[in-house]
Tab-separated table of C-alpha atoms and ligand atoms in Angstrom:
chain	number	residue	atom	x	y	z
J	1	UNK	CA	-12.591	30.199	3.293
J	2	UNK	CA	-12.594	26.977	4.787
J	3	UNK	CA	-11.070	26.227	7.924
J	4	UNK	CA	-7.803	23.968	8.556
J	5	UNK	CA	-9.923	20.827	9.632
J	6	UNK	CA	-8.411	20.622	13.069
J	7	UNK	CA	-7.781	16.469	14.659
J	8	UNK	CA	-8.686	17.271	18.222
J	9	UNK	CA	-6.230	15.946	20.771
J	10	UNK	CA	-9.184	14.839	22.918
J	11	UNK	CA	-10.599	12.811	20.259
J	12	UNK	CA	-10.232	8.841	21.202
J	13	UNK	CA	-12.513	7.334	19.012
J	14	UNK	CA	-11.737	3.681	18.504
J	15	UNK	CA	-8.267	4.049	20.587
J	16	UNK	CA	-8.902	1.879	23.368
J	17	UNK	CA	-10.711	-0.398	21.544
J	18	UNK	CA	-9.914	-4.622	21.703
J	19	UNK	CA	-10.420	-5.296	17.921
J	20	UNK	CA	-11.991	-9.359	17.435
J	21	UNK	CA	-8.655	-10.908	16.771
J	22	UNK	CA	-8.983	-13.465	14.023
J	23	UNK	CA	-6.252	-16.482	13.345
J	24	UNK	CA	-7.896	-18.491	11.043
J	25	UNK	CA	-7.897	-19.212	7.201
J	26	UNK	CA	-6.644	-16.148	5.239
J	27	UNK	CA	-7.617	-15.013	1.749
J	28	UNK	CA	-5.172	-13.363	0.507
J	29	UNK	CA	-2.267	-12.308	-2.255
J	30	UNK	CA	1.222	-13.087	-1.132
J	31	UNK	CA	3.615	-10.435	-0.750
J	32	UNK	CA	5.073	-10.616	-4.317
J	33	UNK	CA	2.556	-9.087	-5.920
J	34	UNK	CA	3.821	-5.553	-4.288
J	35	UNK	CA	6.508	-6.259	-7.456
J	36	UNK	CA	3.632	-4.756	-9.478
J	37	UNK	CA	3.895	-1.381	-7.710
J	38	UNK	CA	7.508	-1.667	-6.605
J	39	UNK	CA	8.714	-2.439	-10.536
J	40	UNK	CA	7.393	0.957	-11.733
J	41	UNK	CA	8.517	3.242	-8.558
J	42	UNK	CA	12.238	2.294	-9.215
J	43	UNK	CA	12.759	2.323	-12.541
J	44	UNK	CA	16.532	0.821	-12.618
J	45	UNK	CA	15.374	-1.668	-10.393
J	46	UNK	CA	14.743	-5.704	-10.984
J	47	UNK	CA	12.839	-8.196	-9.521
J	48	UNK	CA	13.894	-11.741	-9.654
J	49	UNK	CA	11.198	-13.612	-7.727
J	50	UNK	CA	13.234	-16.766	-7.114
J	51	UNK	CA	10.481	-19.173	-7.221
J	52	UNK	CA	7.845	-21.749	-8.269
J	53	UNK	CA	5.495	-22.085	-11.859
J	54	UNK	CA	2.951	-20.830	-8.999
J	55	UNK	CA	4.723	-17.578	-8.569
J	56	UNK	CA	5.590	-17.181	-12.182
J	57	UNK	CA	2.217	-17.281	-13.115
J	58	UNK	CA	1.239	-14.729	-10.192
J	59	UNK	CA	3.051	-12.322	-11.385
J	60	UNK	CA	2.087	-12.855	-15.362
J	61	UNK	CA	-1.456	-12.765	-14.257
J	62	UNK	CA	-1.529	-10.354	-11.989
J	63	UNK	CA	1.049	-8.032	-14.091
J	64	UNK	CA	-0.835	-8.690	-17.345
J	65	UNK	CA	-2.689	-5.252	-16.586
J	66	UNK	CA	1.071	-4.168	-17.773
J	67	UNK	CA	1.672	-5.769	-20.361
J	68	UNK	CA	2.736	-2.618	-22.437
J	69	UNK	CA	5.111	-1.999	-19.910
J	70	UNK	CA	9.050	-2.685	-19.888
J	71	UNK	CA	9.046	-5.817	-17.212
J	72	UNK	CA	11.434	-5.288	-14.348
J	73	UNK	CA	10.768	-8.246	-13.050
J	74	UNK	CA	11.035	-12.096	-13.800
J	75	UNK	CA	10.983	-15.262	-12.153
J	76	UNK	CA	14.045	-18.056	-11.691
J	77	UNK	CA	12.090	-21.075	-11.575
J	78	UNK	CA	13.684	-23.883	-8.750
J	79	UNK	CA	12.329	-27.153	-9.072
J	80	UNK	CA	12.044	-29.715	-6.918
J	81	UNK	CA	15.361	-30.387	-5.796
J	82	UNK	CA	16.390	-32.113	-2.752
J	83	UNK	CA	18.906	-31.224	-0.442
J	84	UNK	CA	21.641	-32.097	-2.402
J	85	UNK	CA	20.720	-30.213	-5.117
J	86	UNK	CA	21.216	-27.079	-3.344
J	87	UNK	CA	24.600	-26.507	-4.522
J	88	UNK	CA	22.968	-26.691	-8.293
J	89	UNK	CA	20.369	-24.382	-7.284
J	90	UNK	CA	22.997	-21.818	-6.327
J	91	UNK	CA	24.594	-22.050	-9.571
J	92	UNK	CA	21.384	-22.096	-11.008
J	93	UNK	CA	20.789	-18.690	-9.510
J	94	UNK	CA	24.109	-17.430	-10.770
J	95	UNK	CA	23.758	-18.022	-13.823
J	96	UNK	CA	20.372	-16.976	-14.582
J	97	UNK	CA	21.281	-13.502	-13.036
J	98	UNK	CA	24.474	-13.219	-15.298
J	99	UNK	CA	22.385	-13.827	-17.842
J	100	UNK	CA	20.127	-11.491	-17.247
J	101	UNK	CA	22.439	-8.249	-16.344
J	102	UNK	CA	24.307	-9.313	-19.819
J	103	UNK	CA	21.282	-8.690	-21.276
J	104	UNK	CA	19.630	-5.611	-19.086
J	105	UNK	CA	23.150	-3.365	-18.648
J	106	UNK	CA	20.441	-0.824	-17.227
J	107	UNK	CA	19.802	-2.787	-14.439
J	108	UNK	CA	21.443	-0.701	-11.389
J	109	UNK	CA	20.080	-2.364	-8.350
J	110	UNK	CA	18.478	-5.914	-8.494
J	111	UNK	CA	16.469	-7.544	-5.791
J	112	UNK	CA	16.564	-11.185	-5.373
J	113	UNK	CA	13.081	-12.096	-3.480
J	114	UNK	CA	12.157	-15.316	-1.943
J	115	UNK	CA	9.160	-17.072	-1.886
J	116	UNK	CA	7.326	-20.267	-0.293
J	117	UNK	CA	8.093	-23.191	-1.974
J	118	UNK	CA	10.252	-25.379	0.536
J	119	UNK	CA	12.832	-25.952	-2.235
J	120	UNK	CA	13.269	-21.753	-2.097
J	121	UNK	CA	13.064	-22.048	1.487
J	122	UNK	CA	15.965	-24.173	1.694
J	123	UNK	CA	18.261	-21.336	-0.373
J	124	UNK	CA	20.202	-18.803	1.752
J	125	UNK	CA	18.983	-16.022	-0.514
J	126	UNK	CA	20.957	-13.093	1.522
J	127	UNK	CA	24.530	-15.148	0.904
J	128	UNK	CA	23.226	-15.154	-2.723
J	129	UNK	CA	22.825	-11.633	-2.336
J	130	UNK	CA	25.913	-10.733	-0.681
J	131	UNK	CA	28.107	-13.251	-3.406
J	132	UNK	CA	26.307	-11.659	-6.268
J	133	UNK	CA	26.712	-8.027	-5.172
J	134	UNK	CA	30.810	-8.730	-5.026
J	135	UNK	CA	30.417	-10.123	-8.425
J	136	UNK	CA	28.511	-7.356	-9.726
J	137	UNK	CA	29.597	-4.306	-7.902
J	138	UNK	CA	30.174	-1.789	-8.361
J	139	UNK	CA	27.423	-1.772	-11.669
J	140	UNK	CA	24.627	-3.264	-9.660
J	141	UNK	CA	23.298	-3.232	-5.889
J	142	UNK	CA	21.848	-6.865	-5.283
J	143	UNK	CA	19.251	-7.182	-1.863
J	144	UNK	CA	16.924	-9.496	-1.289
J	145	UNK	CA	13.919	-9.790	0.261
J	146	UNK	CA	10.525	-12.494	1.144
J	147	UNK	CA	7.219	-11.949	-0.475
J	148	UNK	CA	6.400	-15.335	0.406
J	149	UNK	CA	3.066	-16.168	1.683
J	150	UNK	CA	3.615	-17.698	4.610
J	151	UNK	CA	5.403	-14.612	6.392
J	152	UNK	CA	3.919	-11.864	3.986
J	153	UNK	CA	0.002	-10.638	2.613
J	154	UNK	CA	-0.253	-8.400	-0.006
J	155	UNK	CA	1.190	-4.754	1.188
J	156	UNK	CA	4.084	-6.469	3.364
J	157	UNK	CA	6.134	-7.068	0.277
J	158	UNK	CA	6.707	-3.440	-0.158
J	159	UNK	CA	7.736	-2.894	3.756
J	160	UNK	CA	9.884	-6.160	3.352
J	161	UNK	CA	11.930	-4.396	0.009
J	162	UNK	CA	12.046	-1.533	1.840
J	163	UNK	CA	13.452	-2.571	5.144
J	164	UNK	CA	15.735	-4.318	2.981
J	165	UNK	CA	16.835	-1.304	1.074
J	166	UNK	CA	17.555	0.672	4.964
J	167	UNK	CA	20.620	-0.537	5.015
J	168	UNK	CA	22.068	0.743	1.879
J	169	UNK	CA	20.862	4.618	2.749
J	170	UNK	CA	23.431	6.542	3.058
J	171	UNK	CA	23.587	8.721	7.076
J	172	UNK	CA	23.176	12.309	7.711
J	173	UNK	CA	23.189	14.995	10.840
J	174	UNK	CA	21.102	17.087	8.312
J	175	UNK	CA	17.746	17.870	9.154
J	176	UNK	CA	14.969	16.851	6.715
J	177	UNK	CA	11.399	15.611	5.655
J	178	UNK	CA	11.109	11.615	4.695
J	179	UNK	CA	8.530	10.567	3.151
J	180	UNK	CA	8.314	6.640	3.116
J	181	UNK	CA	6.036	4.441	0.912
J	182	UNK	CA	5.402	4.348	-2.591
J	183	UNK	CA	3.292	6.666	-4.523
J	184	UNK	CA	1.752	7.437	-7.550
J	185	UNK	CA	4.396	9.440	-9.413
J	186	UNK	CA	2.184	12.180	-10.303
J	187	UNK	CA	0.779	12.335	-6.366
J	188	UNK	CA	4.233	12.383	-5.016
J	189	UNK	CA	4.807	15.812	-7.566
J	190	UNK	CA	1.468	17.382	-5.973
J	191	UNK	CA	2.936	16.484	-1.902
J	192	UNK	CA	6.653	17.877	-2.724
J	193	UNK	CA	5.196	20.707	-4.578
J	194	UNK	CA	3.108	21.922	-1.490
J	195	UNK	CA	5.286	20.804	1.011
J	196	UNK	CA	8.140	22.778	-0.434
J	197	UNK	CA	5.922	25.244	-0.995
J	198	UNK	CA	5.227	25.372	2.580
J	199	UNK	CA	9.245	25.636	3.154
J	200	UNK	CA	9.144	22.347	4.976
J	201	UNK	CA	12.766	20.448	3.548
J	202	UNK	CA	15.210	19.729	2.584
J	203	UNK	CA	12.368	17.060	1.643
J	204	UNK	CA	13.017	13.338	-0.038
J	205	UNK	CA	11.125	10.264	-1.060
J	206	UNK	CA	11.065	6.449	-0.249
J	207	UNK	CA	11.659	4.622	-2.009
J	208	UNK	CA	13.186	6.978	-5.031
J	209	UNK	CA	12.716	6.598	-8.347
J	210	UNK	CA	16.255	5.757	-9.124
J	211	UNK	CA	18.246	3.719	-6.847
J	212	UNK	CA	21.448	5.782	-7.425
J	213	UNK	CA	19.010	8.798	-5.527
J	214	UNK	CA	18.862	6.662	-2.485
J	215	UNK	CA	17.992	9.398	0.201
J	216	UNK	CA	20.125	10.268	3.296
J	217	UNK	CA	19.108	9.136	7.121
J	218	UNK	CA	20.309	10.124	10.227
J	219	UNK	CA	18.847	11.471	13.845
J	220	UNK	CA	17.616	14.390	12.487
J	221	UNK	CA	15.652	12.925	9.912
J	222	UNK	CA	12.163	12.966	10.159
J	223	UNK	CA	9.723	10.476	8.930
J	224	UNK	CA	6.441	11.023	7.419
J	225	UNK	CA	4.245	7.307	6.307
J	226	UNK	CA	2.532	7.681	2.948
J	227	UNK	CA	1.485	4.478	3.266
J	228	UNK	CA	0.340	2.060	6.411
J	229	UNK	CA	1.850	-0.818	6.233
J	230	UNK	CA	5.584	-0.248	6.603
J	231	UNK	CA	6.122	-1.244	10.483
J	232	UNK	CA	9.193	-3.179	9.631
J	233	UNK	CA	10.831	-0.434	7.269
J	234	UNK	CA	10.156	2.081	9.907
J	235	UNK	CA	11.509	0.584	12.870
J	236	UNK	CA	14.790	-0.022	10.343
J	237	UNK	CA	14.449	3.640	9.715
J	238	UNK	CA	14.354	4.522	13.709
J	239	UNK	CA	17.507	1.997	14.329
J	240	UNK	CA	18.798	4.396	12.240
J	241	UNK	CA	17.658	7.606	14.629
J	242	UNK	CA	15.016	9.100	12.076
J	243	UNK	CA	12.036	9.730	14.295
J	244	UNK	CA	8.063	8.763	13.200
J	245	UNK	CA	5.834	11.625	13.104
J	246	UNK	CA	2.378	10.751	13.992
J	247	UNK	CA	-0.416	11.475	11.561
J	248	UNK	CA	-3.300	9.948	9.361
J	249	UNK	CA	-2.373	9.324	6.046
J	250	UNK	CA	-3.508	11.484	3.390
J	251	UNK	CA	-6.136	9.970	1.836
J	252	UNK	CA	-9.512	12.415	1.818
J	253	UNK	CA	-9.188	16.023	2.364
J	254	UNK	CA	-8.986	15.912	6.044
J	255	UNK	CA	-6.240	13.126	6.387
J	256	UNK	CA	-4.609	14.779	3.489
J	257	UNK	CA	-5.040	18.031	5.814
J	258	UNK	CA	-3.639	16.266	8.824
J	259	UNK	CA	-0.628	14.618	7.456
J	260	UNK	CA	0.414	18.087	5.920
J	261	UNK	CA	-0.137	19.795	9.019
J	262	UNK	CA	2.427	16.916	10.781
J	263	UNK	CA	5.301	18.083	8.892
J	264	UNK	CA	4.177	21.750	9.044
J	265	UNK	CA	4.155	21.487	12.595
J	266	UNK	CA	7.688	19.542	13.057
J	267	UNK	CA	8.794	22.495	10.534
J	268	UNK	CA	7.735	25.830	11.951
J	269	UNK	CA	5.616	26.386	8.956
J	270	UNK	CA	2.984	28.935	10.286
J	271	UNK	CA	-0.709	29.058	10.209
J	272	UNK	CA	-0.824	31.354	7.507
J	273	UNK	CA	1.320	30.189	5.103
J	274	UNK	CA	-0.250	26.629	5.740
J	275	UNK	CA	-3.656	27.984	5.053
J	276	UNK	CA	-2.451	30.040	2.091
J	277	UNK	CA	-0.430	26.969	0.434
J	278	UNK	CA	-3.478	24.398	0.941
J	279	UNK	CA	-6.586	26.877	0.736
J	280	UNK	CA	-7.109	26.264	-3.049
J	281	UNK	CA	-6.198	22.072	-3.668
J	282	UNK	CA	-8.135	21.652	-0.666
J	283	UNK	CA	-10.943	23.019	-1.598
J	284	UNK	CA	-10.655	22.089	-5.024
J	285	UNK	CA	-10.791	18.348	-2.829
J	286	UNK	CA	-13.962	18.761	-1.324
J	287	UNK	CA	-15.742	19.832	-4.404
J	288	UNK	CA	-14.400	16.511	-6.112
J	289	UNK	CA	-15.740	14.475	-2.964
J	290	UNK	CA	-19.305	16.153	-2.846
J	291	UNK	CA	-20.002	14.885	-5.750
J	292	UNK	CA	-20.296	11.369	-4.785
J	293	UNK	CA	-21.791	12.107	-1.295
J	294	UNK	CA	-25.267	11.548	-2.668
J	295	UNK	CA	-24.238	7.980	-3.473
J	296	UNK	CA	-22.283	7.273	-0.360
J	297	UNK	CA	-24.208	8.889	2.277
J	298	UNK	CA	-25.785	6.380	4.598
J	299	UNK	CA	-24.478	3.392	3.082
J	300	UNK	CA	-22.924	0.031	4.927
J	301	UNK	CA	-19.703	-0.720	4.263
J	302	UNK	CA	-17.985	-3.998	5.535
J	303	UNK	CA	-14.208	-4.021	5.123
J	304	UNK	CA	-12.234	-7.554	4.563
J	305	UNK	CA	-8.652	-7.441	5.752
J	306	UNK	CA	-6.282	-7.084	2.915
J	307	UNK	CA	-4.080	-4.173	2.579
J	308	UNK	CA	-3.855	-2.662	5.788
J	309	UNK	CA	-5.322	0.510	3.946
J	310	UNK	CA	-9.011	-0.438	5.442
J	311	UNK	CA	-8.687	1.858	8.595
J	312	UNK	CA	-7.659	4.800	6.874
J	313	UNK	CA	-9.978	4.150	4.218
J	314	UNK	CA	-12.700	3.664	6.621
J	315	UNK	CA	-12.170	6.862	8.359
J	316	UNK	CA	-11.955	9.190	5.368
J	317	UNK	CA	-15.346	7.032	4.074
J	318	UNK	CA	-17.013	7.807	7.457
J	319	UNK	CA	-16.366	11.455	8.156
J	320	UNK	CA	-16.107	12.836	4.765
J	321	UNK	CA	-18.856	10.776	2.559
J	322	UNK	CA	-20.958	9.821	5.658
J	323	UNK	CA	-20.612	6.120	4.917
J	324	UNK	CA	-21.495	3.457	8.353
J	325	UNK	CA	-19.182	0.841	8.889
J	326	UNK	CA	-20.261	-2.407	9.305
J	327	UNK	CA	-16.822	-3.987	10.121
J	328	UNK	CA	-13.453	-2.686	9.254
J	329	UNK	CA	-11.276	-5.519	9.199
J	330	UNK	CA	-7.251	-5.112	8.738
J	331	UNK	CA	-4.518	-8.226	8.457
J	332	UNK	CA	-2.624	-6.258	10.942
J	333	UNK	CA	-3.178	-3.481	13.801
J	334	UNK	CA	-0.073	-1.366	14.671
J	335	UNK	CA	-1.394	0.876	17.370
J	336	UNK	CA	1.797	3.673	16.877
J	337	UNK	CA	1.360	4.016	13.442
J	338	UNK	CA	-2.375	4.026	13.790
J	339	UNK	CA	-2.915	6.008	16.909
J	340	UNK	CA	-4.073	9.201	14.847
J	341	UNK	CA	-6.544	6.980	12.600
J	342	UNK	CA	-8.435	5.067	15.384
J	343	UNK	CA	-8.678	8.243	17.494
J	344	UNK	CA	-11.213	9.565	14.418
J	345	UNK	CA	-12.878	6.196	14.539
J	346	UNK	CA	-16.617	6.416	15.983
J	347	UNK	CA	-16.333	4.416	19.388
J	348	UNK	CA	-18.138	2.062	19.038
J	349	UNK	CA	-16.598	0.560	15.458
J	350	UNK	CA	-16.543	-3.277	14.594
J	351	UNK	CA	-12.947	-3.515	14.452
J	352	UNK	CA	-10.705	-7.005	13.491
J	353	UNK	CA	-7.205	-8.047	12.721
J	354	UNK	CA	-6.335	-10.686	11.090
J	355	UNK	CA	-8.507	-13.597	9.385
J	356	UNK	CA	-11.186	-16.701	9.740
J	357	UNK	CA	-12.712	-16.343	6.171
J	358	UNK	CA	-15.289	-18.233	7.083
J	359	UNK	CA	-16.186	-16.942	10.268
J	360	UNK	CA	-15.821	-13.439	8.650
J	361	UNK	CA	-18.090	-14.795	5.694
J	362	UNK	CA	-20.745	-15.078	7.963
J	363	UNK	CA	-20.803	-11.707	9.839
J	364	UNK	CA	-20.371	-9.983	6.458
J	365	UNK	CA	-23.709	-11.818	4.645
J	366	UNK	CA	-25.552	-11.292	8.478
J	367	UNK	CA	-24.631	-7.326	8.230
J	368	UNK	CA	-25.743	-7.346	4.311
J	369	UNK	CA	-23.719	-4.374	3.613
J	370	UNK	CA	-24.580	-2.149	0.756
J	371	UNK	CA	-20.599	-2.420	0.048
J	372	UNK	CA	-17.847	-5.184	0.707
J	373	UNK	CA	-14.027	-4.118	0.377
J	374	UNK	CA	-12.509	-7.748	-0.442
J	375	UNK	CA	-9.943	-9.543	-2.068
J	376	UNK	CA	-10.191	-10.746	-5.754
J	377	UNK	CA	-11.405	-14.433	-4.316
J	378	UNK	CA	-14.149	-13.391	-2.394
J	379	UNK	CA	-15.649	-10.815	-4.494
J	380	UNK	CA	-17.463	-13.184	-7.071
J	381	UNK	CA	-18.718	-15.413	-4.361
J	382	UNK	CA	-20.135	-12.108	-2.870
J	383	UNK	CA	-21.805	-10.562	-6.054
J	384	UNK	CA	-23.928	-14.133	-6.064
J	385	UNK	CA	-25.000	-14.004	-2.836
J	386	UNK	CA	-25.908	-9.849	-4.237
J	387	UNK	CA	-23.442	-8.180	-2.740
J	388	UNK	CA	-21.542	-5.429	-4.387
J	389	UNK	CA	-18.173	-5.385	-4.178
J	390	UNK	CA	-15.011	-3.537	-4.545
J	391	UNK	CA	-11.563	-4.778	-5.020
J	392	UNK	CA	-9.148	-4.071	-2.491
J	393	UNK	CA	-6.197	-4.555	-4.473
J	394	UNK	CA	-7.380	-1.751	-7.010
J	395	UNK	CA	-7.051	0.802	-3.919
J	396	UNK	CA	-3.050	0.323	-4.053
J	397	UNK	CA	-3.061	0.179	-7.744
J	398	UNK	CA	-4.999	3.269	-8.413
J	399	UNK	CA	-3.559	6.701	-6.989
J	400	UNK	CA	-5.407	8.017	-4.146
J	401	UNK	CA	-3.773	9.738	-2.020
J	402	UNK	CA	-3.544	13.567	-1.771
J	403	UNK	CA	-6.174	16.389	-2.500
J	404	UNK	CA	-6.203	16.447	-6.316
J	405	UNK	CA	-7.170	12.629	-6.367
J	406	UNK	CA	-9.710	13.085	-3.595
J	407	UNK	CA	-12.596	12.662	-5.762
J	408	UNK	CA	-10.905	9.460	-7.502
J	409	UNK	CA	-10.551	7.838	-4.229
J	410	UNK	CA	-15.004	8.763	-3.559
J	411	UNK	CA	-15.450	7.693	-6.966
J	412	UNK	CA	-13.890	3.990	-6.289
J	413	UNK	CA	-16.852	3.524	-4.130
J	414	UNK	CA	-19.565	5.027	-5.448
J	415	UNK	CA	-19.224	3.674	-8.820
J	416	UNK	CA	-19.587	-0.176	-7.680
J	417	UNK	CA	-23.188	1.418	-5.835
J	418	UNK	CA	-24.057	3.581	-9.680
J	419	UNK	CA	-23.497	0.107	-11.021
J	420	UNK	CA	-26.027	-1.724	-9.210
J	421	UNK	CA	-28.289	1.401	-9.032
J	422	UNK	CA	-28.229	1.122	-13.455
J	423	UNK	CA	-28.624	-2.723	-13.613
J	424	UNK	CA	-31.641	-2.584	-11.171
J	425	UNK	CA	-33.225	0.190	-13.579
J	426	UNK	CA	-32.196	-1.639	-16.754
J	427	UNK	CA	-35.051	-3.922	-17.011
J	428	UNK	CA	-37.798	-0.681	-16.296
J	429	UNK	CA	-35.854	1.069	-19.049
J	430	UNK	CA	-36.158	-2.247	-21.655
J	431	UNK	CA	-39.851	-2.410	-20.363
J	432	UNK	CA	-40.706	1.349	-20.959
J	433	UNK	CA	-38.957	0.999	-24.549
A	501	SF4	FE1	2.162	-18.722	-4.161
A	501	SF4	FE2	4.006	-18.578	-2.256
A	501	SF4	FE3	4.697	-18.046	-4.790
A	501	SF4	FE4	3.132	-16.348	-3.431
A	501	SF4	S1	5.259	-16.861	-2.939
A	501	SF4	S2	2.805	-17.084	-5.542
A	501	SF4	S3	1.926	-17.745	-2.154
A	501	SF4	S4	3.994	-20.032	-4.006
């Protein structure tokens, strides 16, 4: 039987350590594309990025992966317009949302989300949002949000919706589990099944799949982060008394171990029935992972900041696949929520936050990892220079988290390294044939 991998309190790892704090050119996505994600989680839900052509063509590019699915999201395009034409703009806005809850009578909650062009800037989006809720209500709950690029990257459009969406939650003096961050439909079935399994409840999710199953928050609500980069939805969640509970997040065995064992702990669940409820996925887990140690083991890995999911990722790619980091870089360090990550960090790890491309560019090609985690911009540029590369964006797409897809979250990275391995051998193979 294997053991419940314990997180030692005395462990410190990378806590104390300064990371190299970068404020210099960034590469990359805005905060709109978390619409890709966001669109499929709620599924009465709308997206009207209230944009540019730019922004439009964002989210058809970056959405054309879905192109077979029912769009829940669209784009009012505001020219340029000066100041004067903000009234116009307004009734712009009005009338292409009538329009388009005439036409989509499913719609039950619709976001409006701003963006960066300085004509959108100008528009008071939450009095937009307030005068087209009274119009609407009570059919259709209308929020808005920024995913713009100059206050967002990439994962802060999600924490943005959902600190938006705090508000709205109805209170509670019951007791309870919350899990907060979007996941994977089919991962969020394997976590409720074993955490009810465990008895730890009554148990809800964040965001839900329907906005009319918005879940219930009060001071005895406690708050587990599926994902790392909600800072701003969880201090809205703690204004609203529900207190954080402190774990790694469950990517790997171990962190999916650890974050279990939070909410066990915070709910009386004993020893036993913990080990009895998690003996089998978890082992199940680290047969999945072992089979891409051989290709991980010993390997450089440099991380570029994108997603906030680098320090996790690091971590579970360290202990449980024996991976070395070279640099783990992350757009943004929030100490609380990543006390229980860094403290599993080897000491003496390259950490940064935020970005100078260049400067970054530099120590990545000098450290001539066997594996870069980048954005979609750099990772071409990269491959030239012979890097391999991996896209950080696929790591939100693709479902991860939990025991069950351990071995699809090892596979990720050791399929970029089979790659290379089978084009190096190709030309032997041509030659011997
Ligand atoms: Fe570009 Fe800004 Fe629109 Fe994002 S919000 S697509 S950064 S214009």
């Amino acid at each position: 039987m294997s053991p419940v991998i314990p997180i030692r309190p005395e462990a410190t790892g990378c806590s104390d350590v300064k990371p190299l704090v970068e404020r210099g050119q960034r590469e990359v996505f805005c905060g709109l594309t978390g619409i890709m994600w966001l669109h499929r989680k709620i599924q009465d839900a709308f997206f009207l990025v209230v944009g540019s052509r730019t922004c439009a063509h964002l989210l058809q590019s970056a959405a054309g992966v879905m192109i077979f699915a029912e769009p829940r999201f669209g784009t009012a395009i505001i020219d340029e317009r000066d100041l004067a034409g903000l009234a116009d703009a307004q009734e712009e806005l009005d009338r292409v949302v009538d329009e388009l809850l005439s036409k989509r009578p499913g719609i039950r909650m619709l976001f409006l989300v701003g963006s960066c062009p300085s004509e959108v800037i100008k528009l008071d989006l939450s009095r937009a949002a307030e005068r087209l809720g009274q119009r609407h209500a009570p059919q259709v709950r209308v929020l808005n949000y920024s995913g713009s690029g100059i206050e967002t990257t990439f994962t802060q459009g999600e924490d943005a919706c959902l600190a938006a969406l705090v508000p709205a939650l109805p209170s509670t003096p019951e007791a309870g589990l919350l899990v907060v961050g979007a996941l994977a439909d089919v991962v969020e079935d394997q976590l409720a099944q074993l955490l009810q399994q465990m008895g730890v409840g009554p148990l809800a999710f964040f965001p839900p799949r329907r906005s009319t199953d918005l879940p219930a928050v009060g001071p005895n609500t406690r708050i587990l982060l599926a994902q790392p980069y909600l800072a701003d939805t969880a201090r809205a969640l703690g204004q609203r008394g529900a207190q954080c509970l402190t774990a790694p997040f469950p990517l790997g065995v171990e962190g999916t171990t650890a974050w279990l064992q939070a909410a066990a702990e915070a709910f009386g669940v004993s020893t036993e029935r913990f080990e009895a409820v998690t003996r089998a996925p978890r082992e199940r887990g680290l047969k999945a992972m072992a089979a891409h140690r051989p290709w991980l083991q010993d390997k450089r890995i440099f991380f570029f900041p994108d997603s906030q999911l680098e320090i996790p990722l690091a971590r579970c790619l360290q202990r449980e696949l024996g991976m070395q980091l070279c640099e783990v870089g992350t757009p943004y360090l929030h100490r609380q929520h990543m006390a229980a990550e860094l403290a599993l960090l080897p000491a003496n790890t390259r950490l940064s936050e935020g970005q100078d491309v260049d400067r970054q560019l530099t120590r990545c090609l000098n450290d001539a990892p066997d594996l870069t985690v980048c954005g979609l911009g750099l990772a071409n540029p990269l491959e030239a220079q012979g890097l391999s590369t991996k896209w950080a964006i696929e790591l939100v797409f693709t479902p991860i988290q939990g025991y069950e897809q351990a071995g699809d979250l090892a596979a990720l990275f050791s399929r970029p390294l089979r790659r290379r391995e089978m084009l190096r051998a190709a030309p032997l193979i041509q030659r011997a044939a």
